[in-house]
Amino acid sequence: MEYRTEHDSMGQVQVPADALWGAQTQRSYQNFRIGSETMPENIIRAFALLKKAAAQANDELDVLPHNQAVLIQRVCDEILAGQHRDQFPLKIWQTGSGTQTNMNFNEVIANRGNQIAAQEGDDSRPLHPNDSVNRSQSSNDTFPTALHIAAALGITEQLIPAGQHLIGTFHDLEVKNQGIIKCGRTHLQDAVPIAFSQEIHGWRGLVQTPLDQFVYVLPFLYRIALGGTAVGTGLNAPKGFDTLVADKLHQLTGLPFRTDPNKFHALTSKDAIVFAHASVKALACNMMKVANDVRWLASGPRLGLGEITIPANEPGSSIMPGKVNPTQCEAVTMVAVQVMGNDAAIGFAASQGNFELNVFMPVIAYDFCQSATLLSDAMESFNIHCAQGIVANREKMSHNLHNSLMLVTCLNPYIGYENAAKVAQKAYKEGTSLRDACVALGFLTAEEFDKVFKPEEMV
């Protein structure tokens, strides 16, 4: 491999000749060979949006030459279009402020911008990573800002749409399954009847409610730290930069970003991320419940509940021919477990804001972005490959319903709770019907029983 010599404030560094990054990125690349986790796509996109907005604000405030601001924006647009992904190789496990990732962006944007300038006849290398691309900024306010941007986009562009798609499927299933009555279950035991459409309606609410909760958490993510620079005082940032750059981000994303009124809090606290991820975890918990309900109801095909069938997507065993498993449900539950683990990690990391800065931000960013991506992907996959293909097994539902001892509950108003309990216990012990047990105990005649015992009216 061929190398070129780059330098930073600590001296010279050998950098791969074809790399757009510079000395500081190379030092981090060499010094943190830890794991395989690199900065997630959402953070790369967030930084590109941030740097573009900062360049626009610096241009408008006349603290950055117009030609430099334009070059920065052009490179940011390339990054936003998906180019140069291989130029961001740094690991999550680096400095806790994310300084090296900020400098990775500064160096890539500067070197690529200088390439563009040279191609257009300007060999002066107009962009400098710190003086141009990082103008009016610090790693300490850019990384938390990128974190909030990535989290807000993860919720609004990934989780909410995926959830809405699944909600739509459940709504269609509700309509399709109107009139089907089945046995309800509590404590994994038989309970009183429920309409299958009502059960599905419950699933729909399990997705809808966390989405509704996002309305309350997003405003806190829209508050950004940019403008606080190193410790929250705004040193080296021009007056009005913080509000202007927030307006620019609003224009670029369509999301109502605004400057955080307390930059000291914004740099050191990650409570907004903790709050937001708690809602993500709530959605994951509910998806765990939905997936488990579906796979229990589909269990069998002959020796389980078997009240619904789900799509058979692939063979389920390497040794048992014809076996099919609820794999989409299993994928959802594994993702839910990962999200719950991420929530614990984010909580621990957020508690480590020492003095003027939290120094666990890269792992917070990684975990939040992973949760948003995994959960949205899992919901989309579950929706397409499982939920849309759910079919009620009407015969099995009817059989289970009419063999449920908890139908005896409808007799409470006529024979009382204790006598109804005696009916259920006798029917269970002797393997007879509730009707036979009730008549044998003399609580109702057969005609009276038939008049009041109507499972379909119990929902």
mmCIF file with all atom_site columns, C-alpha atoms in Angstrom, residues 166-180 195-208 387 390 392 394:
data_model
loop_
_atom_site.group_PDB
_atom_site.id
_atom_site.type_symbol
_atom_site.label_atom_id
_atom_site.label_alt_id
_atom_site.label_comp_id
_atom_site.label_asym_id
_atom_site.label_entity_id
_atom_site.label_seq_id
_atom_site.pdbx_PDB_ins_code
_atom_site.Cartn_x
_atom_site.Cartn_y
_atom_site.Cartn_z
_atom_site.occupancy
_atom_site.B_iso_or_equiv
_atom_site.pdbx_formal_charge
_atom_site.auth_seq_id
_atom_site.auth_comp_id
_atom_site.auth_asym_id
_atom_site.auth_atom_id
_atom_site.pdbx_PDB_model_num
ATOM 1  C CA . LEU A 1 166 ? -47.891 -2.976  11.189 1.00 0.00 ? 166 LEU A CA 1
ATOM 2  C CA . ILE A 1 167 ? -50.801 -1.002  12.650 1.00 0.00 ? 167 ILE A CA 1
ATOM 3  C CA . GLY A 1 168 ? -52.380 -0.953  9.203  1.00 0.00 ? 168 GLY A CA 1
ATOM 4  C CA . THR A 1 169 ? -52.025 -4.716  8.893  1.00 0.00 ? 169 THR A CA 1
ATOM 5  C CA . PHE A 1 170 ? -53.612 -5.296  12.295 1.00 0.00 ? 170 PHE A CA 1
ATOM 6  C CA . HIS A 1 171 ? -56.480 -2.988  11.381 1.00 0.00 ? 171 HIS A CA 1
ATOM 7  C CA . ASP A 1 172 ? -57.125 -4.994  8.229  1.00 0.00 ? 172 ASP A CA 1
ATOM 8  C CA . LEU A 1 173 ? -57.025 -8.224  10.231 1.00 0.00 ? 173 LEU A CA 1
ATOM 9  C CA . GLU A 1 174 ? -59.536 -6.810  12.701 1.00 0.00 ? 174 GLU A CA 1
ATOM 10 C CA . VAL A 1 175 ? -61.987 -6.083  9.903  1.00 0.00 ? 175 VAL A CA 1
ATOM 11 C CA . LYS A 1 176 ? -61.363 -9.445  8.235  1.00 0.00 ? 176 LYS A CA 1
ATOM 12 C CA . ASN A 1 177 ? -61.971 -11.415 11.432 1.00 0.00 ? 177 ASN A CA 1
ATOM 13 C CA . GLN A 1 178 ? -65.101 -9.698  12.690 1.00 0.00 ? 178 GLN A CA 1
ATOM 14 C CA . GLY A 1 179 ? -67.589 -12.098 14.286 1.00 0.00 ? 179 GLY A CA 1
ATOM 15 C CA . ILE A 1 180 ? -65.099 -14.806 15.276 1.00 0.00 ? 180 ILE A CA 1
ATOM 16 C CA . ALA A 1 195 ? -63.640 -11.735 19.849 1.00 0.00 ? 195 ALA A CA 1
ATOM 17 C CA . PHE A 1 196 ? -60.571 -12.495 17.777 1.00 0.00 ? 196 PHE A CA 1
ATOM 18 C CA . SER A 1 197 ? -60.878 -8.983  16.360 1.00 0.00 ? 197 SER A CA 1
ATOM 19 C CA . GLN A 1 198 ? -60.664 -7.664  19.930 1.00 0.00 ? 198 GLN A CA 1
ATOM 20 C CA . GLU A 1 199 ? -57.479 -9.634  20.532 1.00 0.00 ? 199 GLU A CA 1
ATOM 21 C CA . ILE A 1 200 ? -55.996 -8.175  17.355 1.00 0.00 ? 200 ILE A CA 1
ATOM 22 C CA . HIS A 1 201 ? -57.186 -4.733  18.440 1.00 0.00 ? 201 HIS A CA 1
ATOM 23 C CA . GLY A 1 202 ? -55.101 -5.220  21.571 1.00 0.00 ? 202 GLY A CA 1
ATOM 24 C CA . TRP A 1 203 ? -52.058 -5.993  19.418 1.00 0.00 ? 203 TRP A CA 1
ATOM 25 C CA . ARG A 1 204 ? -52.699 -2.853  17.417 1.00 0.00 ? 204 ARG A CA 1
ATOM 26 C CA . GLY A 1 205 ? -52.746 -0.820  20.615 1.00 0.00 ? 205 GLY A CA 1
ATOM 27 C CA . LEU A 1 206 ? -49.466 -2.381  21.709 1.00 0.00 ? 206 LEU A CA 1
ATOM 28 C CA . VAL A 1 207 ? -47.835 -0.825  18.643 1.00 0.00 ? 207 VAL A CA 1
ATOM 29 C CA . GLN A 1 208 ? -49.824 2.409   18.535 1.00 0.00 ? 208 GLN A CA 1
ATOM 30 C CA . ALA A 1 387 ? -48.630 -10.649 10.286 1.00 0.00 ? 387 ALA A CA 1
ATOM 31 C CA . ILE A 1 390 ? -52.233 -14.617 9.788  1.00 0.00 ? 390 ILE A CA 1
ATOM 32 C CA . ALA A 1 392 ? -57.837 -17.735 11.919 1.00 0.00 ? 392 ALA A CA 1
ATOM 33 C CA . ARG A 1 394 ? -62.196 -21.042 13.036 1.00 0.00 ? 394 ARG A CA 1
#
